[in-house]
Coordinates of C-alpha atoms in Angstrom, one line a residue:
M23 CA 22.7 20.3 -15.3
S24 CA 21.4 20.5 -11.7
H25 CA 23.5 19.9 -8.7
I26 CA 25.9 16.9 -8.7
V27 CA 26.9 14.7 -5.8
V28 CA 30.2 12.9 -6.0
G29 CA 31.0 10.2 -3.4
T30 CA 34.2 8.4 -2.4
A31 CA 34.4 4.7 -1.7
G32 CA 37.2 2.5 -0.5
H33 CA 39.1 0.8 2.3
I34 CA 40.1 2.5 5.5
D35 CA 43.3 4.6 5.3
H36 CA 43.4 4.5 1.5
G37 CA 43.5 8.3 1.4
K38 CA 39.9 9.2 0.7
T39 CA 39.8 12.2 3.0
A40 CA 43.3 13.4 1.8
L41 CA 42.1 13.1 -1.8
V42 CA 39.0 15.2 -1.1
R43 CA 41.1 17.8 0.6
A44 CA 43.5 17.9 -2.4
L45 CA 40.6 18.3 -4.8
T46 CA 38.6 20.9 -2.8
G47 CA 40.9 22.5 -0.3
Q48 CA 38.5 21.5 2.5
D49 CA 38.9 19.1 5.4
T50 CA 36.0 16.7 5.8
D51 CA 37.1 15.2 9.1
T52 CA 35.3 17.7 11.3
L53 CA 34.5 15.5 14.4
K54 CA 37.1 15.7 17.2
E55 CA 37.2 11.9 17.4
E56 CA 37.9 11.8 13.6
R57 CA 40.8 14.1 14.0
E58 CA 42.3 12.3 17.0
R59 CA 41.9 8.8 15.4
Q60 CA 42.7 10.0 11.8
I61 CA 39.9 8.0 10.4
T62 CA 36.5 9.1 9.0
I63 CA 33.7 8.0 11.2
D64 CA 30.7 9.9 9.8
L65 CA 30.0 11.5 6.5
G66 CA 32.1 14.5 5.5
F67 CA 31.1 17.1 2.9
A68 CA 33.1 19.4 0.7
F69 CA 32.3 21.6 -2.3
L70 CA 34.0 21.6 -5.7
G71 CA 32.7 24.8 -7.3
D72 CA 29.2 26.0 -6.9
G73 CA 27.3 22.9 -8.2
I74 CA 29.3 19.9 -7.0
T75 CA 29.2 18.3 -3.5
V76 CA 31.8 15.7 -2.6
I77 CA 30.9 13.3 0.1
D78 CA 33.7 11.6 2.0
V79 CA 32.5 8.3 3.4
P80 CA 34.1 6.2 6.2
G81 CA 36.1 3.1 5.1
H82 CA 36.3 1.2 8.4
E83 CA 34.0 -1.9 8.4
R84 CA 32.5 -0.8 11.7
F85 CA 31.1 2.3 10.0
I86 CA 29.8 0.6 6.8
K87 CA 26.2 1.8 7.5
N88 CA 27.4 5.4 7.3
M89 CA 29.1 4.5 4.0
V90 CA 25.7 3.2 2.6
T91 CA 24.1 6.5 3.7
G92 CA 26.8 8.4 1.8
V93 CA 26.5 6.7 -1.5
A94 CA 22.7 6.3 -1.5
T95 CA 22.3 9.5 -3.3
V96 CA 25.5 10.0 -5.3
D97 CA 25.6 10.7 -9.1
Y98 CA 29.3 9.9 -9.6
V99 CA 31.7 7.8 -7.5
L100 CA 35.5 7.8 -7.0
L101 CA 36.6 4.3 -6.1
V102 CA 39.8 5.0 -4.1
V103 CA 42.5 2.3 -3.7
A104 CA 45.9 2.9 -2.1
A105 CA 48.9 1.8 -4.3
D106 CA 50.7 0.3 -1.3
D107 CA 47.7 -2.0 -0.4
G108 CA 45.7 -2.7 -3.5
V109 CA 42.2 -4.2 -3.3
M110 CA 41.2 -4.8 0.4
P111 CA 38.1 -6.2 2.1
Q112 CA 36.3 -2.8 2.4
T113 CA 37.2 -2.0 -1.2
R114 CA 35.3 -5.1 -2.2
E115 CA 32.3 -4.4 0.1
H116 CA 32.1 -0.7 -0.9
F117 CA 32.2 -1.8 -4.6
D118 CA 29.5 -4.3 -4.0
I119 CA 27.3 -1.6 -2.4
L120 CA 27.9 0.8 -5.3
R121 CA 26.6 -1.8 -7.7
L122 CA 23.6 -2.8 -5.5
L123 CA 22.6 0.8 -5.2
G124 CA 22.7 1.3 -9.0
V125 CA 25.5 3.8 -9.2
K126 CA 26.2 4.1 -13.0
H127 CA 29.1 6.6 -13.3
G128 CA 32.5 6.9 -11.8
M129 CA 36.3 6.5 -12.1
I130 CA 39.1 4.7 -10.3
V131 CA 41.7 6.7 -8.3
L132 CA 44.9 5.0 -7.3
T133 CA 46.3 7.0 -4.4
K134 CA 49.6 7.1 -2.4
A135 CA 51.5 6.7 -5.7
D136 CA 54.7 8.2 -4.3
T137 CA 55.0 5.4 -1.7
V138 CA 55.7 2.7 -4.3
D139 CA 57.8 2.3 -7.5
E140 CA 56.4 2.4 -11.0
D141 CA 56.5 -1.4 -11.6
W142 CA 54.3 -1.9 -8.5
L143 CA 51.9 0.8 -9.7
E144 CA 51.4 -1.0 -12.9
L145 CA 50.7 -4.3 -11.1
V146 CA 48.1 -2.7 -8.8
A147 CA 46.5 -0.9 -11.8
E148 CA 46.3 -4.2 -13.6
E149 CA 44.7 -5.8 -10.6
L150 CA 42.2 -3.0 -10.4
R151 CA 41.2 -3.4 -14.0
G152 CA 40.5 -7.1 -13.4
F153 CA 38.6 -6.3 -10.2
V154 CA 36.1 -3.9 -11.9
G155 CA 35.7 -6.0 -15.0
G156 CA 32.1 -6.5 -16.1
S157 CA 30.9 -3.6 -13.9
F158 CA 29.9 0.0 -14.5
L159 CA 33.6 0.9 -14.0
E160 CA 35.0 -1.5 -16.5
N161 CA 35.9 1.2 -19.0
A162 CA 36.2 4.0 -16.5
P163 CA 39.3 6.2 -16.4
L164 CA 42.0 5.3 -13.9
H165 CA 44.0 8.2 -12.3
V166 CA 47.3 7.7 -10.4
V167 CA 47.7 10.4 -7.8
D168 CA 49.5 11.3 -4.6
S169 CA 47.4 13.7 -2.5
L170 CA 50.3 14.9 -0.3
S171 CA 52.7 15.8 -3.2
G172 CA 49.9 16.9 -5.5
R173 CA 50.9 14.4 -8.2
G174 CA 48.2 13.8 -10.7
I175 CA 45.6 15.9 -8.8
D176 CA 45.2 18.6 -11.4
A177 CA 44.7 16.1 -14.2
L178 CA 42.2 14.2 -12.1
K179 CA 40.3 17.4 -11.3
D180 CA 40.2 18.5 -14.9
D181 CA 39.0 15.1 -16.1
L182 CA 36.4 14.8 -13.3
L183 CA 34.9 18.3 -14.1
K184 CA 34.8 17.5 -17.8
R185 CA 33.0 14.2 -17.1
L186 CA 30.6 15.7 -14.6
D187 CA 29.7 18.4 -17.1
A188 CA 28.8 15.7 -19.6
L189 CA 26.6 13.7 -17.3
E190 CA 23.0 13.1 -18.5
K191 CA 20.4 15.3 -16.9
P192 CA 18.5 13.5 -14.1
D193 CA 14.7 12.8 -14.3
T194 CA 13.4 15.8 -12.4
R195 CA 9.8 14.5 -12.1
G196 CA 8.1 13.7 -8.8
V197 CA 7.1 15.2 -5.5
F198 CA 9.7 16.7 -3.2
R199 CA 11.6 14.1 -1.2
E200 CA 14.9 14.3 0.8
Y201 CA 16.3 11.7 3.2
V202 CA 18.0 13.3 6.3
D203 CA 21.7 12.4 6.7
R204 CA 22.4 15.1 9.4
A205 CA 20.2 17.0 11.9
F206 CA 21.5 19.7 14.1
Q207 CA 20.4 23.0 15.8
I208 CA 21.6 26.5 15.1
R209 CA 21.1 29.1 17.8
G210 CA 18.4 31.6 16.7
H211 CA 17.3 29.5 13.8
G212 CA 16.2 26.1 15.3
T213 CA 16.4 22.7 13.7
V214 CA 18.3 22.2 10.4
V215 CA 18.5 19.0 8.4
T216 CA 20.7 18.2 5.4
G217 CA 20.5 15.7 2.6
T218 CA 20.3 15.3 -1.2
V219 CA 17.0 16.2 -2.9
L220 CA 15.9 12.9 -4.5
S221 CA 13.0 14.2 -6.5
G222 CA 10.8 17.3 -7.1
S223 CA 11.5 20.8 -5.7
L224 CA 10.9 22.8 -2.5
R225 CA 10.3 26.5 -2.2
L226 CA 10.9 28.6 0.8
G227 CA 7.8 28.6 3.1
E228 CA 6.2 25.4 1.7
D229 CA 4.8 22.8 4.0
L230 CA 6.6 19.6 4.8
E231 CA 6.0 16.2 6.4
I232 CA 8.5 14.2 8.4
L233 CA 8.2 10.5 7.9
P234 CA 7.7 8.0 9.4
G235 CA 6.6 10.1 12.4
G236 CA 4.2 12.2 10.4
Q237 CA 5.1 15.6 12.0
R238 CA 4.1 18.6 9.9
C239 CA 6.4 21.7 9.6
R240 CA 7.5 24.4 7.2
A241 CA 10.6 25.2 5.3
R242 CA 11.8 28.4 7.1
G243 CA 15.1 28.5 5.3
L244 CA 16.9 26.8 2.4
Q245 CA 20.6 26.7 1.7
I246 CA 22.9 25.2 -1.0
H247 CA 26.7 25.3 -0.3
G248 CA 26.1 27.7 2.5
H249 CA 24.2 30.2 0.3
S250 CA 20.5 31.0 1.0
V251 CA 18.2 30.2 -1.9
E252 CA 14.5 30.5 -2.6
E253 CA 14.1 27.0 -4.0
V254 CA 16.0 23.7 -4.1
H255 CA 15.6 21.0 -6.8
M256 CA 16.4 17.4 -7.5
G257 CA 20.1 16.6 -7.1
D258 CA 20.8 19.7 -4.8
R259 CA 22.7 19.1 -1.7
A260 CA 20.3 21.1 0.5
A261 CA 20.1 22.3 4.1
V262 CA 16.5 22.9 5.2
N263 CA 15.7 25.0 8.3
L264 CA 12.5 23.4 9.8
Q265 CA 10.0 25.7 11.4
G266 CA 8.0 24.2 14.3
I267 CA 10.2 21.1 14.8
D268 CA 12.5 20.4 17.8
L269 CA 15.8 18.6 17.2
E270 CA 14.6 15.4 19.0
Q271 CA 11.7 15.1 16.5
V272 CA 13.9 14.4 13.5
S273 CA 17.0 12.2 12.9
R274 CA 19.1 10.6 10.3
G275 CA 17.0 8.2 8.2
D276 CA 13.8 10.3 8.3
C277 CA 12.3 11.5 5.0
I278 CA 11.1 15.1 4.6
C279 CA 8.7 15.4 1.8
T280 CA 5.5 16.9 0.3
P281 CA 2.7 16.3 2.9
G282 CA 0.1 13.6 2.4
V283 CA 1.9 11.8 -0.4
L284 CA 4.1 9.0 1.0
H285 CA 2.7 6.5 3.5
P286 CA 5.1 4.7 5.8
S287 CA 4.9 0.9 5.9
Y288 CA 6.2 -2.1 7.9
M289 CA 6.5 -4.1 4.6
L290 CA 8.2 -3.8 1.3
D291 CA 8.0 -6.0 -1.8
A292 CA 11.3 -6.0 -3.6
M293 CA 13.6 -7.7 -6.0
L294 CA 16.6 -9.1 -4.1
R295 CA 19.9 -9.9 -5.7
L296 CA 22.5 -11.7 -3.6
L297 CA 26.2 -11.1 -4.1
P298 CA 28.3 -14.1 -5.3
N299 CA 30.0 -14.3 -1.8
S300 CA 26.7 -14.1 0.1
P301 CA 25.5 -16.9 2.3
V302 CA 22.4 -18.8 1.4
I303 CA 19.2 -16.8 2.4
R304 CA 16.4 -18.9 3.9
Q305 CA 12.8 -18.0 4.9
R306 CA 12.4 -15.4 7.7
E307 CA 16.2 -14.6 7.7
R308 CA 16.8 -11.6 9.9
V309 CA 18.7 -8.8 8.2
R310 CA 19.7 -5.2 8.4
V311 CA 18.0 -3.1 5.7
H312 CA 19.6 0.1 4.4
I313 CA 17.2 2.5 2.5
G314 CA 18.0 6.1 1.8
T315 CA 19.9 7.1 4.9
S316 CA 18.2 4.7 7.3
E317 CA 19.1 1.3 8.8
L318 CA 16.3 -0.9 9.8
L319 CA 15.9 -4.5 11.1
G320 CA 13.6 -6.9 9.3
R321 CA 13.0 -10.4 8.0
I322 CA 13.1 -11.8 4.5
S323 CA 10.0 -13.7 3.2
L324 CA 10.9 -15.4 -0.1
L325 CA 8.1 -15.4 -2.6
D326 CA 9.4 -17.4 -5.6
H327 CA 12.1 -19.5 -4.0
E328 CA 12.5 -21.8 -1.0
E329 CA 16.0 -20.3 -0.5
L330 CA 18.2 -17.9 -2.4
T331 CA 21.7 -19.0 -3.2
P332 CA 24.8 -16.8 -3.7
G333 CA 24.6 -14.8 -6.9
S334 CA 20.9 -15.5 -7.5
E335 CA 17.9 -13.2 -7.4
G336 CA 14.2 -13.4 -6.6
F337 CA 11.2 -11.5 -5.3
V338 CA 10.9 -11.1 -1.6
Q339 CA 8.7 -9.3 1.0
I340 CA 10.8 -7.5 3.6
R341 CA 8.9 -7.4 6.9
L342 CA 10.4 -4.6 9.0
E343 CA 10.5 -4.0 12.7
S344 CA 10.0 -0.2 12.2
Q345 CA 8.3 1.8 9.5
V346 CA 9.9 3.4 6.5
A347 CA 8.6 5.7 3.7
A348 CA 9.8 4.5 0.3
L349 CA 8.7 4.5 -3.3
V350 CA 8.7 2.2 -6.3
G351 CA 12.2 2.0 -7.8
D352 CA 14.1 3.0 -4.6
R353 CA 17.3 1.1 -4.1
Y354 CA 18.2 -0.7 -0.9
V355 CA 21.1 -2.8 0.5
I356 CA 20.8 -5.7 3.0
R357 CA 23.5 -6.9 5.4
R358 CA 23.6 -9.9 7.7
Y359 CA 22.2 -9.3 11.2
S360 CA 25.3 -10.9 12.7
P361 CA 28.1 -11.0 11.8
Q362 CA 27.5 -7.9 9.8
Q363 CA 28.3 -8.4 6.1
T364 CA 26.8 -6.9 2.9
I365 CA 25.0 -9.8 1.2
G366 CA 22.7 -8.2 -1.4
G367 CA 20.2 -5.6 -2.4
G368 CA 18.0 -4.4 -5.2
E369 CA 14.9 -2.3 -6.0
I370 CA 11.7 -1.7 -4.1
V371 CA 8.8 -2.9 -6.2
D372 CA 5.8 -2.1 -4.0
P373 CA 6.5 0.2 -1.0
A374 CA 3.2 -0.5 0.9
P375 CA 2.1 -4.1 0.1
H376 CA -0.3 -6.4 1.8
R377 CA 1.2 -9.4 3.6
H378 CA 1.5 -12.2 1.1
R379 CA 0.5 -15.8 1.9
R380 CA 2.7 -18.5 0.6
S381 CA -0.4 -20.1 -1.0
R382 CA -0.9 -17.0 -3.1
A383 CA 2.8 -16.2 -3.8
E384 CA 2.6 -17.1 -7.5
G385 CA 0.0 -14.3 -8.2
A386 CA 2.0 -11.8 -6.2
V387 CA 5.2 -12.6 -8.2
K388 CA 3.3 -12.2 -11.5
R389 CA 2.1 -8.8 -10.4
L390 CA 5.6 -7.7 -9.0
S391 CA 7.2 -8.7 -12.3
R392 CA 5.0 -6.1 -14.1
I393 CA 5.7 -3.4 -11.5
A394 CA 9.5 -4.0 -11.8
D395 CA 9.4 -3.0 -15.4
E396 CA 11.2 0.2 -16.2
E397 CA 8.3 1.5 -18.4
L398 CA 5.8 3.7 -16.5
E399 CA 2.8 2.1 -18.2
Q400 CA 3.9 -1.4 -17.0
R401 CA 4.6 -0.1 -13.5
L402 CA 1.2 1.5 -13.2
A403 CA -0.5 -1.6 -14.7
G404 CA 1.3 -3.8 -12.1
L405 CA 0.3 -1.6 -9.2
I406 CA -3.3 -1.5 -10.2
A407 CA -3.5 -5.2 -10.6
D408 CA -3.8 -5.8 -6.9
L409 CA -6.4 -8.3 -5.8
R410 CA -6.5 -6.9 -2.3
K411 CA -6.9 -3.3 -3.4
P412 CA -8.8 -3.3 -6.8
L413 CA -9.6 0.4 -6.8
W414 CA -6.7 2.9 -7.1
S415 CA -7.1 6.7 -6.9
V416 CA -4.6 9.0 -8.5
E417 CA -3.5 9.9 -4.9
D418 CA -2.8 6.2 -4.3
L419 CA -0.6 6.0 -7.3
V420 CA 1.3 9.2 -6.4
S421 CA 2.1 7.8 -3.0
H422 CA 3.5 4.6 -4.5
T423 CA 5.5 6.1 -7.4
G424 CA 6.3 9.6 -6.1
L425 CA 5.3 11.1 -9.4
K426 CA 2.8 14.0 -9.5
A427 CA -0.7 13.5 -10.8
D428 CA -0.1 15.2 -14.1
E429 CA 3.1 13.1 -14.6
L430 CA 1.0 9.9 -14.2
Q431 CA -1.7 10.9 -16.7
P432 CA 0.1 9.8 -20.0
G433 CA 0.7 6.3 -18.6
L434 CA -2.9 6.0 -17.3
E435 CA -4.4 7.3 -20.6
A436 CA -2.3 4.8 -22.5
L437 CA -3.6 1.9 -20.3
L438 CA -7.2 3.1 -20.8
V439 CA -6.8 3.2 -24.6
Q440 CA -5.3 -0.3 -24.5
E441 CA -8.3 -1.4 -22.4
R442 CA -6.1 -2.9 -19.7
I443 CA -7.6 -0.7 -17.0
L444 CA -11.0 0.9 -16.5
L445 CA -12.0 4.3 -15.1
L446 CA -14.7 4.2 -12.5
P447 CA -16.2 7.5 -11.3
A448 CA -17.6 7.6 -7.8
G449 CA -19.0 10.9 -6.8
N450 CA -16.3 13.5 -7.1
R451 CA -13.6 10.9 -7.1
R452 CA -12.1 8.7 -9.9
F453 CA -10.8 5.2 -9.5
Y454 CA -8.8 3.0 -11.8
L455 CA -9.2 -0.8 -11.7
D456 CA -7.6 -3.7 -13.7
R457 CA -10.0 -5.2 -16.2
E458 CA -8.9 -8.8 -15.5
I459 CA -9.5 -8.3 -11.8
L460 CA -12.9 -6.8 -12.4
A461 CA -13.8 -9.8 -14.6
G462 CA -12.6 -12.2 -11.9
I463 CA -14.7 -10.4 -9.2
R464 CA -17.7 -10.3 -11.5
S465 CA -17.4 -14.1 -12.1
E466 CA -17.0 -14.7 -8.4
L467 CA -20.2 -12.7 -7.6
L468 CA -22.2 -14.6 -10.3
A469 CA -20.9 -17.9 -9.1
R470 CA -21.9 -17.1 -5.5
L471 CA -25.5 -16.3 -6.7
V472 CA -25.6 -19.6 -8.7
A473 CA -24.4 -21.5 -5.6
W474 CA -27.0 -19.8 -3.5
H475 CA -29.8 -20.9 -5.9
R476 CA -28.4 -24.4 -5.8
E477 CA -28.1 -24.6 -2.0
Q478 CA -31.5 -22.9 -1.4
P479 CA -33.7 -23.6 -4.5
E480 CA -36.8 -22.6 -2.6
Q481 CA -35.5 -19.0 -2.1
E482 CA -36.5 -16.3 -4.6
G483 CA -33.0 -14.8 -4.3
M484 CA -30.1 -13.9 -2.1
P485 CA -30.3 -10.9 0.2
A486 CA -28.2 -8.2 -1.4
A487 CA -26.6 -7.2 1.9
Q488 CA -25.5 -10.7 2.5
L489 CA -23.9 -11.0 -0.9
R490 CA -22.0 -7.8 -0.4
S491 CA -20.9 -8.9 3.1
E492 CA -19.6 -12.3 1.9
Q493 CA -17.9 -11.1 -1.3
F494 CA -16.6 -7.7 -0.4
T495 CA -16.1 -7.0 3.3
Q496 CA -14.4 -10.1 4.7
G497 CA -10.8 -9.2 4.0
R498 CA -10.7 -9.1 0.2
Y499 CA -11.7 -5.9 -1.6
S500 CA -12.6 -4.3 1.8
N501 CA -11.1 -0.9 0.8
A502 CA -13.6 -0.6 -2.1
A503 CA -16.6 -2.7 -1.0
Q504 CA -19.5 -0.3 -1.5
I505 CA -18.2 1.4 -4.6
L506 CA -17.2 -1.8 -6.4
F507 CA -20.4 -3.7 -5.3
D508 CA -22.7 -0.9 -6.6
F509 CA -20.8 -0.7 -9.9
L510 CA -21.0 -4.4 -10.5
L511 CA -24.7 -4.6 -9.6
E512 CA -25.5 -1.8 -12.1
D513 CA -23.4 -3.5 -14.7
L514 CA -24.9 -7.0 -14.2
T515 CA -28.5 -5.8 -14.0
R516 CA -28.0 -3.7 -17.1
G517 CA -26.4 -6.6 -18.9
D518 CA -29.4 -8.9 -18.1
K519 CA -27.2 -11.2 -15.9
I520 CA -29.1 -10.7 -12.6
E521 CA -32.2 -9.0 -11.5
R522 CA -33.3 -7.2 -8.3
R523 CA -36.3 -8.5 -6.4
G524 CA -36.8 -6.0 -3.7
A525 CA -33.9 -6.6 -1.3
L526 CA -33.0 -9.8 -3.1
L527 CA -30.8 -10.6 -6.0
A528 CA -31.2 -13.5 -8.4
I529 CA -29.8 -14.8 -11.6
R530 CA -32.2 -13.6 -14.3
G531 CA -34.8 -16.3 -15.0
H532 CA -34.4 -18.1 -11.7
S533 CA -37.7 -19.2 -10.0
A534 CA -38.0 -20.8 -6.6
H535 CA -38.5 -24.5 -6.6
F536 CA -40.0 -26.6 -3.8
S537 CA -39.7 -30.3 -3.3
P538 CA -42.8 -32.3 -2.6
A539 CA -41.8 -32.9 1.0
L540 CA -41.3 -29.1 1.5
E541 CA -44.6 -28.3 -0.2
A542 CA -46.3 -30.6 2.2
Q543 CA -44.7 -28.9 5.2
L544 CA -45.6 -25.5 4.0
L545 CA -49.2 -26.5 3.4
R546 CA -49.4 -28.0 6.9
L547 CA -47.9 -24.7 8.3
H548 CA -50.4 -22.6 6.4
N549 CA -53.4 -24.6 7.4
I550 CA -52.5 -24.4 11.1
I551 CA -52.0 -20.7 11.0
D552 CA -55.1 -20.1 8.8
E553 CA -57.4 -22.2 11.1
A554 CA -56.1 -20.3 14.1
G555 CA -57.4 -17.0 12.5
Y556 CA -57.2 -14.2 15.0
H557 CA -55.9 -16.5 17.8
P558 CA -52.5 -17.3 16.3
P559 CA -50.4 -20.0 18.0
R560 CA -47.0 -19.1 19.5
P561 CA -43.9 -20.3 17.6
A562 CA -43.3 -23.0 20.2
E563 CA -46.8 -24.3 19.6
L564 CA -46.3 -24.2 15.9
A565 CA -43.1 -26.2 16.1
G566 CA -44.8 -28.8 18.2
A567 CA -47.7 -29.1 15.9
L568 CA -45.7 -29.6 12.7
P569 CA -43.4 -31.0 14.3
C570 CA -40.0 -29.4 13.6
T571 CA -37.1 -27.6 15.4
A572 CA -37.1 -23.9 16.1
A573 CA -34.5 -23.4 13.3
E574 CA -36.6 -25.4 10.8
L575 CA -39.7 -23.4 11.8
K576 CA -37.9 -20.1 11.2
R577 CA -36.9 -21.3 7.7
L578 CA -40.5 -22.5 6.9
L579 CA -42.0 -19.2 8.0
A580 CA -39.6 -17.2 5.9
L581 CA -40.5 -19.4 2.9
A582 CA -44.2 -19.1 3.5
R583 CA -43.9 -15.3 3.8
Q584 CA -41.9 -15.2 0.6
R585 CA -44.7 -17.1 -1.2
G586 CA -47.3 -14.8 0.2
D587 CA -49.0 -17.5 2.3
V588 CA -48.6 -15.8 5.7
M589 CA -48.0 -12.3 7.1
Q590 CA -45.6 -11.5 9.9
I591 CA -47.1 -9.2 12.5
T592 CA -44.2 -9.5 15.0
P593 CA -41.5 -12.1 15.4
E594 CA -44.0 -14.0 17.6
I595 CA -47.2 -13.4 15.7
W596 CA -48.1 -14.8 12.2
V597 CA -51.4 -14.8 10.4
S598 CA -52.5 -16.3 7.1
R599 CA -53.0 -14.1 4.0
Q600 CA -56.7 -14.9 4.1
T601 CA -57.0 -13.7 7.7
W602 CA -55.2 -10.5 6.9
E603 CA -57.3 -9.8 3.8
Q604 CA -60.7 -10.3 5.5
T605 CA -59.8 -7.9 8.3
P606 CA -60.8 -4.6 6.6
G607 CA -64.3 -6.0 6.0
R608 CA -64.7 -7.0 9.7
L609 CA -63.6 -3.5 10.8
A610 CA -65.9 -1.8 8.3
D611 CA -68.9 -3.3 10.1
I612 CA -67.9 -1.4 13.2
V613 CA -67.4 1.9 11.3
A614 CA -70.8 1.4 9.7
E615 CA -72.4 1.5 13.2
D616 CA -70.2 4.4 14.4
P617 CA -68.5 6.5 11.8
R618 CA -66.3 8.2 14.4
G619 CA -64.1 5.0 14.5
F620 CA -63.4 2.2 16.9
T621 CA -61.3 1.4 19.9
V622 CA -58.8 -1.4 20.4
S623 CA -61.3 -3.2 22.5
E624 CA -64.1 -2.9 19.9
A625 CA -61.7 -4.1 17.2
G626 CA -60.8 -7.2 19.3
K627 CA -64.4 -8.1 19.7
A628 CA -65.0 -7.8 15.9
L629 CA -62.0 -10.0 15.3
D630 CA -63.4 -13.1 17.0
G631 CA -62.6 -11.8 20.4
T632 CA -58.8 -11.8 19.9
P633 CA -56.9 -10.9 23.1
R634 CA -55.2 -7.5 23.5
R635 CA -51.8 -9.0 23.2
F636 CA -52.7 -9.7 19.5
S637 CA -55.1 -6.9 18.7
V638 CA -52.7 -4.1 19.6
P639 CA -49.7 -5.2 17.4
F640 CA -52.2 -6.3 14.7
L641 CA -53.8 -2.8 14.5
E642 CA -50.3 -1.2 14.5
A643 CA -49.4 -3.4 11.5
L644 CA -52.6 -2.3 9.8
D645 CA -51.7 1.3 10.5
E646 CA -48.2 0.8 8.9
A647 CA -49.7 -0.9 5.9
G648 CA -52.1 2.0 5.4
V649 CA -55.3 0.0 6.0
T650 CA -56.2 1.9 9.1
R651 CA -55.1 5.2 10.7
R652 CA -55.5 6.8 14.1
V653 CA -57.8 9.7 14.8
D654 CA -57.2 10.9 18.4
S655 CA -57.9 7.8 20.6
L656 CA -59.8 6.0 17.8
R657 CA -59.0 4.3 14.5
V658 CA -60.8 4.5 11.2
L659 CA -60.3 2.8 7.9
S660 CA -58.1 4.8 5.5
G661 CA -60.2 7.3 3.6
Q662 CA -62.8 7.6 6.3
G663 CA -63.2 10.1 9.2
K664 CA -61.3 13.3 9.9
G665 CA -57.6 13.2 9.4

């Protein structure tokens, strides 16, 4: 199989570092302070053969965050307990963290065996069996060793290598991703970072992105176990020499990955499981969040509970104080802000969600339940079923799952066959959307049109631009407004649900309806404008003559124009349909006398002596309508004179 990472876990001074030294021949306490204080402060690394890295993690409670960093990427764990102490506080906390992070394989190592008698060893071993009961270590082997004398070390090593060789092969799908656990500089080479490759592979010379900062760089060098290689793969303990990056631009907790795939977020939707000894978690509890190799501060927003009690679980939204780049399925651990204590953890369900309102938490929980499923189809269906983001591109799905586009296709094809999602082409892009969400949006759009007809029965239809603005660009669906709106309009008009009337949209079969009182007002308005002829009254005069307010007049004029009773020349000038239609005949009389055309002044005289303030915009409106056209400084009726 590919590279294996073995991690230690256990209380301070229980012999983890000595055990690693006995197994590998290498000392992992490399810091001066570690050697002076004889405790492990930071992560230590040793190698057992060519394909196995052993991570020595600190046991002191003050360095628990470094321990979380160490076990976040391990394949196999050695739970180390000293025979002279037995199970201690950090033994329990480390063991809790192992379970929260989903570690599945390991063994128990009872160290310092030469410091106690055989009866005591049996008692401690029995205690350990009870301690791990019901966990992934319930049936794990238990080895009794003494690292100083060498007792049991060979047997432990032989058994460990045999079990590591039999481990199931990891899922190697996905884009390249590695969380940084160490960053340092090498003279002549520049910045180097180390970590365990979580997914995908990286070749020498390929481009990289550092998140959450977004810096771009290139893999100038790759090493595994101190040997230069051309490529690293999932599970490898890899050192990457970054070209174009200064040391201060990268640090522990950062993620180096394939560019343009992951998107950092201040929020994470997750399943949270509390430990049996955890305190009660209430809304907006401030916590420390450990993801990958990073520690972040954030607050817990409970989605399906008012509070979480010890040993219970529920969906939460973690609102962070700094960004993190994560994927669906990533494990995390939370600790109390103060006093620091491991209280729970779980899986990331949505790595870049919208902020959930409490009033809509039920819908969010339903969707998250689907995403939390282990099956790829269910996860994809859950992701796509997002009311705030109905359209999902393949790139969107890659950035949430970390899988490559071709790895997503089987799941997407299955959902299309099951008719749970729909494929929507838009230019040279393709989007997927949930059929239930589409049906809901479709119903909302039709309901809004029906409501418009009910509220304004005199209108022929609702302006299409207004419907789009109301339904698609005020928060909901804003990421897909134009594409989704155009698709729905085409679908609804093709299905005989609605019809286009110029710039208006209406339920098919709708006709404007006017009440008797409104009919009377419109008739009065039309008569006033018609009688005025080519001397139209100003809006204020119209409002006074009706009488009505300025807003009411605006509505009446719009309705009269919709019915074809009046024509708008400018916002201030309105004429009746009859006046407009008799105008070409009036102007033809002038052209009959002088075929060359007529001036603005001559037109004004022919139109009952209308003033220039009216004749100029009126003639411009006739030009735009194609009734007249300009020839030099004169005008002629269309079809006459030289053009």
